[in-house]
Short mmCIF file of C-alpha atoms in Angstrom, two decimals:
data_model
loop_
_atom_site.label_atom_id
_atom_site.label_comp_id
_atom_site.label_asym_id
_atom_site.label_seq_id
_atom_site.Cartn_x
_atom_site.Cartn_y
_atom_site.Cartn_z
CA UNK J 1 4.57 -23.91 -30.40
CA UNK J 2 7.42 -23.33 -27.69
CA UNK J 3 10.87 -23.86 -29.04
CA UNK J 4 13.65 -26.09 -27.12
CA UNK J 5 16.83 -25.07 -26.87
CA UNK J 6 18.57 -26.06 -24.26
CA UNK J 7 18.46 -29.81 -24.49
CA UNK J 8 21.61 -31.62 -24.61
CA UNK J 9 23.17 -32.51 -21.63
CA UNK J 10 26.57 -30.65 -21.81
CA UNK J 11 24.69 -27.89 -22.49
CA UNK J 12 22.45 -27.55 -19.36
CA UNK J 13 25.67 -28.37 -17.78
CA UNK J 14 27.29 -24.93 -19.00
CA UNK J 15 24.19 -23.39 -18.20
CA UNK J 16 23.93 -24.74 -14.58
CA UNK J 17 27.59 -23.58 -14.22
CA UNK J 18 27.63 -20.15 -15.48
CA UNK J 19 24.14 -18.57 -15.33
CA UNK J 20 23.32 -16.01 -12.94
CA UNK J 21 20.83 -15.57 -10.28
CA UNK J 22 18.54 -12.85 -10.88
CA UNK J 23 20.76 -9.77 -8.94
CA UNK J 24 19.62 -7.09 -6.21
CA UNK J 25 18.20 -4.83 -8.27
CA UNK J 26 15.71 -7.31 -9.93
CA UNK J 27 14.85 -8.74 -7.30
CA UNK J 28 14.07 -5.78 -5.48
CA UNK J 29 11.82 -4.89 -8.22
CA UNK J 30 9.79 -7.93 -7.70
CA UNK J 31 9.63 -7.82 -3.89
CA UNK J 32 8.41 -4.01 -4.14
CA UNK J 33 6.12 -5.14 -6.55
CA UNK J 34 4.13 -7.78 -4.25
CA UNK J 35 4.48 -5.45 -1.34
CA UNK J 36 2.58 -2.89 -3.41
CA UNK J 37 -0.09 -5.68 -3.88
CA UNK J 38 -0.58 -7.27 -0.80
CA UNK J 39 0.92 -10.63 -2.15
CA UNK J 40 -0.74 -12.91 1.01
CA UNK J 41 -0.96 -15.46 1.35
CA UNK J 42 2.92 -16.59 -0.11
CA UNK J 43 2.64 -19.87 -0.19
CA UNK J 44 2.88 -21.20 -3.86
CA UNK J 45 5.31 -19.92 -6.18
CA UNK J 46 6.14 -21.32 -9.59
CA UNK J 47 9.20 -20.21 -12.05
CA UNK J 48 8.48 -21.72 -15.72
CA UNK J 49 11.17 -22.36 -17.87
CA UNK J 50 13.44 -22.58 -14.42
CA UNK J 51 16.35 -23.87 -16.41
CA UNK J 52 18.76 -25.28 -13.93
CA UNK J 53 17.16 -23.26 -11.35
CA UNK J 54 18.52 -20.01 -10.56
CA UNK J 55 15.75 -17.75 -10.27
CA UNK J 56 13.52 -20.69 -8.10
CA UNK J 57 15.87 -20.40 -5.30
CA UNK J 58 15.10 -16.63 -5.09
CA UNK J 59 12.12 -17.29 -4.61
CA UNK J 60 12.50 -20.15 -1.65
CA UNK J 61 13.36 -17.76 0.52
CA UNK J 62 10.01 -15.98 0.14
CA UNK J 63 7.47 -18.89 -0.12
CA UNK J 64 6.68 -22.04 1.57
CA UNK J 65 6.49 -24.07 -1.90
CA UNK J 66 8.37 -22.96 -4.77
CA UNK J 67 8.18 -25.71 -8.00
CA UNK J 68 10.30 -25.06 -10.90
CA UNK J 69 9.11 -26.28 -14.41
CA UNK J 70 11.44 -26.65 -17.62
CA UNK J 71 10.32 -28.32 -20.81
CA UNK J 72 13.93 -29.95 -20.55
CA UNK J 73 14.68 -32.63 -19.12
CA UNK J 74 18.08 -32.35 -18.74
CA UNK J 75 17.96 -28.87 -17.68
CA UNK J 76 15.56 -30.45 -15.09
CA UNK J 77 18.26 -32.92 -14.15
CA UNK J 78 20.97 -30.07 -13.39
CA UNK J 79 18.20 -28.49 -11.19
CA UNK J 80 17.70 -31.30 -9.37
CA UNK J 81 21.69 -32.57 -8.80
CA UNK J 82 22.11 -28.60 -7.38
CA UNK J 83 21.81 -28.23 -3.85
CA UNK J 84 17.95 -26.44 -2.76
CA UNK J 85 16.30 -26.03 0.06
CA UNK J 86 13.18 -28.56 1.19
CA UNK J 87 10.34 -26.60 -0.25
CA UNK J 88 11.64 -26.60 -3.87
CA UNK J 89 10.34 -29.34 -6.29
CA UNK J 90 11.38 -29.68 -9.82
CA UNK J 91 9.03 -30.93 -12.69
CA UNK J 92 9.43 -31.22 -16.57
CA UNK J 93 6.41 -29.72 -18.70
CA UNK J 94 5.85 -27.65 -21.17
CA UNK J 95 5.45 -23.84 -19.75
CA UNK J 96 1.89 -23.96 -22.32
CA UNK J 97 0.34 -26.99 -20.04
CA UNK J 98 0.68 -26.43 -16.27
CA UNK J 99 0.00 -29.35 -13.59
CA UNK J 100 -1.38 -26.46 -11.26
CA UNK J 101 -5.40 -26.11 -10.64
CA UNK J 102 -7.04 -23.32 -11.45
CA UNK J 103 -6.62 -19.72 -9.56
CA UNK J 104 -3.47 -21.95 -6.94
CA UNK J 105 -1.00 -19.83 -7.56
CA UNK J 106 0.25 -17.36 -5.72
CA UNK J 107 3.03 -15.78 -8.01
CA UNK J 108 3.72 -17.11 -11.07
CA UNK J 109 7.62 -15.84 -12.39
CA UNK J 110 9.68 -16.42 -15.39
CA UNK J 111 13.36 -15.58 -15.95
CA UNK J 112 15.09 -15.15 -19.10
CA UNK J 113 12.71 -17.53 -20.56
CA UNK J 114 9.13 -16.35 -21.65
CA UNK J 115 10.44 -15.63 -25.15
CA UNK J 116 10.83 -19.50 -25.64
CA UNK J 117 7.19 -19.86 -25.08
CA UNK J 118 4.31 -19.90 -27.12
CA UNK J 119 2.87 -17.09 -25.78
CA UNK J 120 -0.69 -17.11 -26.61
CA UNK J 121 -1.04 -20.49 -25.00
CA UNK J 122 1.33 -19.70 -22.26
CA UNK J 123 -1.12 -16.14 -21.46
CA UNK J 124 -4.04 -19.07 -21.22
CA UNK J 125 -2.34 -21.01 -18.20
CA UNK J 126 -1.06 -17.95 -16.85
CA UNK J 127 -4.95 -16.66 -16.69
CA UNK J 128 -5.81 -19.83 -15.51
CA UNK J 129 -3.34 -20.85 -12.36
CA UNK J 130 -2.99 -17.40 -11.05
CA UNK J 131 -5.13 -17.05 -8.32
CA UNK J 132 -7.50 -13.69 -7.50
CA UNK J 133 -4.75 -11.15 -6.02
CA UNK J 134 -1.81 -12.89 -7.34
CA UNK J 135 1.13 -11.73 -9.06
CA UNK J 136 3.15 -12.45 -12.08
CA UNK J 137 6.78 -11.48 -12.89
CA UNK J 138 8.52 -12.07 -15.74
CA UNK J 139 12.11 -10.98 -16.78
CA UNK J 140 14.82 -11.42 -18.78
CA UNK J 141 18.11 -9.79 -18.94
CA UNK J 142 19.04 -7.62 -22.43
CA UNK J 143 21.88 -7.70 -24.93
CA UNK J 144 22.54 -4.31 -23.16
CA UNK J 145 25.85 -5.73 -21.18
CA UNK J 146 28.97 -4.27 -19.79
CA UNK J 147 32.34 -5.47 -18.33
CA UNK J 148 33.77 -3.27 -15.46
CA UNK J 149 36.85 -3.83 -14.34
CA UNK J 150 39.80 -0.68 -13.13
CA UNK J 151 40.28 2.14 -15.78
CA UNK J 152 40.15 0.01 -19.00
CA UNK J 153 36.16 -1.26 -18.79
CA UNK J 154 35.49 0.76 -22.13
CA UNK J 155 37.73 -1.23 -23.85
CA UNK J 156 36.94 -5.04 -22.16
CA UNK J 157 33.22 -3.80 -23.31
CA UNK J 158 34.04 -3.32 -26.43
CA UNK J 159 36.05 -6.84 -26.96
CA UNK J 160 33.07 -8.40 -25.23
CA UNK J 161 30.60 -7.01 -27.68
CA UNK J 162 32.46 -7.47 -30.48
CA UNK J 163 31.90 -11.05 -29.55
CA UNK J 164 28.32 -10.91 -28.89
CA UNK J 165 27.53 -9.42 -32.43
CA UNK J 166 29.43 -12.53 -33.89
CA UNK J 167 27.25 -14.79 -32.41
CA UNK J 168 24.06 -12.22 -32.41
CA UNK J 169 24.11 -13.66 -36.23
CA UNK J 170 23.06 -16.92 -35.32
CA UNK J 171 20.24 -15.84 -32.65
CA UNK J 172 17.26 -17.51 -33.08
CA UNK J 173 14.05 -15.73 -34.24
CA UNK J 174 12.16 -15.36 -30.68
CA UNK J 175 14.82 -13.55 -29.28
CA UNK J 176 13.41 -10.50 -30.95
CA UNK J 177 10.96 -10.54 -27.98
CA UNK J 178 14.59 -10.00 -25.88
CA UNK J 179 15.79 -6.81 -28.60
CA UNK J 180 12.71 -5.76 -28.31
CA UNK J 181 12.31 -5.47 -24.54
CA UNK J 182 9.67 -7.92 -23.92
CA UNK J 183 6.86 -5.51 -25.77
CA UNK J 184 4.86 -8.00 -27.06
CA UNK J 185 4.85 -10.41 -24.06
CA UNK J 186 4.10 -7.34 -22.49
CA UNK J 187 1.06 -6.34 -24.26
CA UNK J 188 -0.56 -10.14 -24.35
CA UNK J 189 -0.35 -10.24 -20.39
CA UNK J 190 -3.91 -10.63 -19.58
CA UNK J 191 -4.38 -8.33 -16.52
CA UNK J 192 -5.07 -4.84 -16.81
CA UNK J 193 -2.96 -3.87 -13.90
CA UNK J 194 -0.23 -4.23 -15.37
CA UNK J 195 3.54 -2.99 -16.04
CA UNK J 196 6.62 -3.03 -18.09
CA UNK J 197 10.13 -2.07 -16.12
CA UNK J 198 12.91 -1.20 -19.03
CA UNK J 199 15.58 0.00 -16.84
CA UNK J 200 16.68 -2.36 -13.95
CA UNK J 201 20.58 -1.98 -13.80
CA UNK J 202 22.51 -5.24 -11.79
CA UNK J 203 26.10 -5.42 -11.00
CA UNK J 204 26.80 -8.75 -11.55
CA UNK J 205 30.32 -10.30 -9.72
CA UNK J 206 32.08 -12.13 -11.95
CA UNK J 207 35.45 -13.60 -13.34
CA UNK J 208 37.09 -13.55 -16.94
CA UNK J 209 36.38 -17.16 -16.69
CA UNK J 210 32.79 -16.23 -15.81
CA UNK J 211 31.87 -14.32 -18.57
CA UNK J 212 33.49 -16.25 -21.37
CA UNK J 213 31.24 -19.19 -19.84
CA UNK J 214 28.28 -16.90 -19.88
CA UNK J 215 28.91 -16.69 -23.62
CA UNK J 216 29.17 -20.52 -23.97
CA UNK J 217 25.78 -21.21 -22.34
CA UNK J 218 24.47 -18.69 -24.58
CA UNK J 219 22.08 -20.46 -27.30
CA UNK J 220 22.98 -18.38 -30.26
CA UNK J 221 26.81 -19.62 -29.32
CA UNK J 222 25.42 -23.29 -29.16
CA UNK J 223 24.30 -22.83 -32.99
CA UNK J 224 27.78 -21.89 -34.12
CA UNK J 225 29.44 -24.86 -32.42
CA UNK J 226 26.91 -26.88 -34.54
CA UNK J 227 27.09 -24.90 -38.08
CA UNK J 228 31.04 -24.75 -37.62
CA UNK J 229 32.99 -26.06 -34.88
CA UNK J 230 36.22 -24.77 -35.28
CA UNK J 231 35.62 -21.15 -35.84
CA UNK J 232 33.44 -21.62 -32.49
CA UNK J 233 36.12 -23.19 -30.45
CA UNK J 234 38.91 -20.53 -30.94
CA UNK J 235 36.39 -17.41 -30.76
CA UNK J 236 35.85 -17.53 -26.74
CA UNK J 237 39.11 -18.36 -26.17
CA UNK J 238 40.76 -15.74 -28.58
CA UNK J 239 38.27 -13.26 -26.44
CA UNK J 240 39.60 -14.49 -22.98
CA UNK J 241 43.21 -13.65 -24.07
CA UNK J 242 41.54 -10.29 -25.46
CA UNK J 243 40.64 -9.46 -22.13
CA UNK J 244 43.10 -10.44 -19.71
CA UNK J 245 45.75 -8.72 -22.34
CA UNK J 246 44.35 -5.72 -21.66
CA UNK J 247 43.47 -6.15 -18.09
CA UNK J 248 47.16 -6.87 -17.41
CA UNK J 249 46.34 -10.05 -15.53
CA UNK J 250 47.40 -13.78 -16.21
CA UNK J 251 44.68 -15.24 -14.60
CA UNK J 252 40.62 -15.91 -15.93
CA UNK J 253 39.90 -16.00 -12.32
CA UNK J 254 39.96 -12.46 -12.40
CA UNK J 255 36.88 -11.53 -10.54
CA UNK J 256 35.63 -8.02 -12.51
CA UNK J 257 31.91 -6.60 -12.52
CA UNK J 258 29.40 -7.71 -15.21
CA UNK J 259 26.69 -4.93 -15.76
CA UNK J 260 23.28 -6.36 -17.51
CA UNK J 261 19.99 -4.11 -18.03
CA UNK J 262 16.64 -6.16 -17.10
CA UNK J 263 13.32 -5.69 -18.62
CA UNK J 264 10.57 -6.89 -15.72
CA UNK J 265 6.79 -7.21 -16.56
CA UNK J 266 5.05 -7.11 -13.34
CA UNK J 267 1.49 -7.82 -13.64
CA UNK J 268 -1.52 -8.14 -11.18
CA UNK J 269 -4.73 -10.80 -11.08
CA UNK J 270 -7.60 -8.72 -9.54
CA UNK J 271 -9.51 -10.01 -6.31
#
């Protein structure tokens, strides 16, 4: 069964604050993708597992419905409060149980969230909604991160990944699907024309503030604030004064670069 992890309230509220839209090199990938295809008509897009939405309003711009599911209702909520264009919708439902007919969708995308799913059931609806010469195109971003920022990024990567692999600890199981580049997700896609991107580079602008929230709305990080508060409430902040120490900078306003590998499966339903 699909696992929920992003539930509480103050949680989708972190989430909705400091996740990132997917970035130009992703989302390049995907529009070269349904160029290669002939994508056409464009006119129903769905993300699953939209979270608070970042991903569906890339693809607003390109469709003339986009609908955004989440099996979370308050991430659902967030979505909804955030300001969207007319011809997104937002709808709670499991990603394994689509309210989409058969073969209606044009392009059926997932960001940073297929891992969640159960995939086997999840591969059935995607079969099922994805219409003859659609697309699908799901991503996620790696553990494979970087912090860029004048001549000491070596050294504010290394603080920031010293941080990760505290909280890597508490990762849940399925996000061996994220270490292990999607591979298995991969490999139960249904469409022979198929493939698997390892190596899409974004350069992410951010803030010290940015990426120390980016950590909070992480769910491995939401496990350790429940196992044991107080270690988990001084680690980001001892990691903030980390970095701006050796940035030289009193501010977390800071705005520095934030470098994340993608993994993209870009699949293809045939005519």
């Amino acid at each position: 069964m699909a696992t929920q992890m992003f539930e509480g309230r103050g949680h989708a509220a972190v989430y909705q604050k400091y996740r990132f839209s997917p970035g130009e090199e992703l989302q390049g990938a995907i529009l070269g993708y349904l160029r290669e295809k002939g994508t056409n008509p464009t006119e129903l897009a769905v993300d699953v597992g939209c979270g608070s939405g970042q991903g569906t309003l890339f693809l607003a711009e390109r469709f003339g419905k986009v609908v955004g599911t989440d099996i979370s209702q308050a991430q659902i909520q967030e979505a909804k409060a955030a300001p969207s264009p007319p011809n997104v919708s937002y709808l709670v439902c499991p990603a394994e149980e689509l309210p989409f007919e058969d073969a209606s969708v044009d392009l059926l995308a997932s960001f940073t969230a297929a891992h969640w799913f159960d995939i086997e059931k999840f591969m059935r609806e995607v079969s099922r909604v994805v219409r003859p010469g659609g697309c699908v195109a799901i991503s996620t971003y790696t553990v494979d991160m970087s912090l860029h920022y004048g001549t000491c990024s070596e050294k504010l990567t290394q603080i920031f990944r010293e941080t990760w692999e505290q909280l890597l600890k508490y990762s849940h199981s399925r996000v061996k699907h994220v270490l292990e580049d999607y591979k298995e997700i991969f490999e139960a896609l249904p469409f022979p024309d198929k493939k698997r991107i390892t190596d899409i580079y974004d350069k992410i602008p951010m803030t010290v503030a940015g990426v120390v929230g980016y950590l909070e709305s992480a769910s491995p990080y939401q496990v350790f604030l429940k196992n044991d508060p107080e270690a988990a409430k001084t680690l980001l902040p001892e990691m903030e004064k980390r970095l701006l120490e050796v940035m030289g900078v009193p501010s977390p306003e800071t705005p520095l670069e934030f470098w994340v590998r993608h993994v993209c499966i870009l699949g293809h339903k045939e005519a």
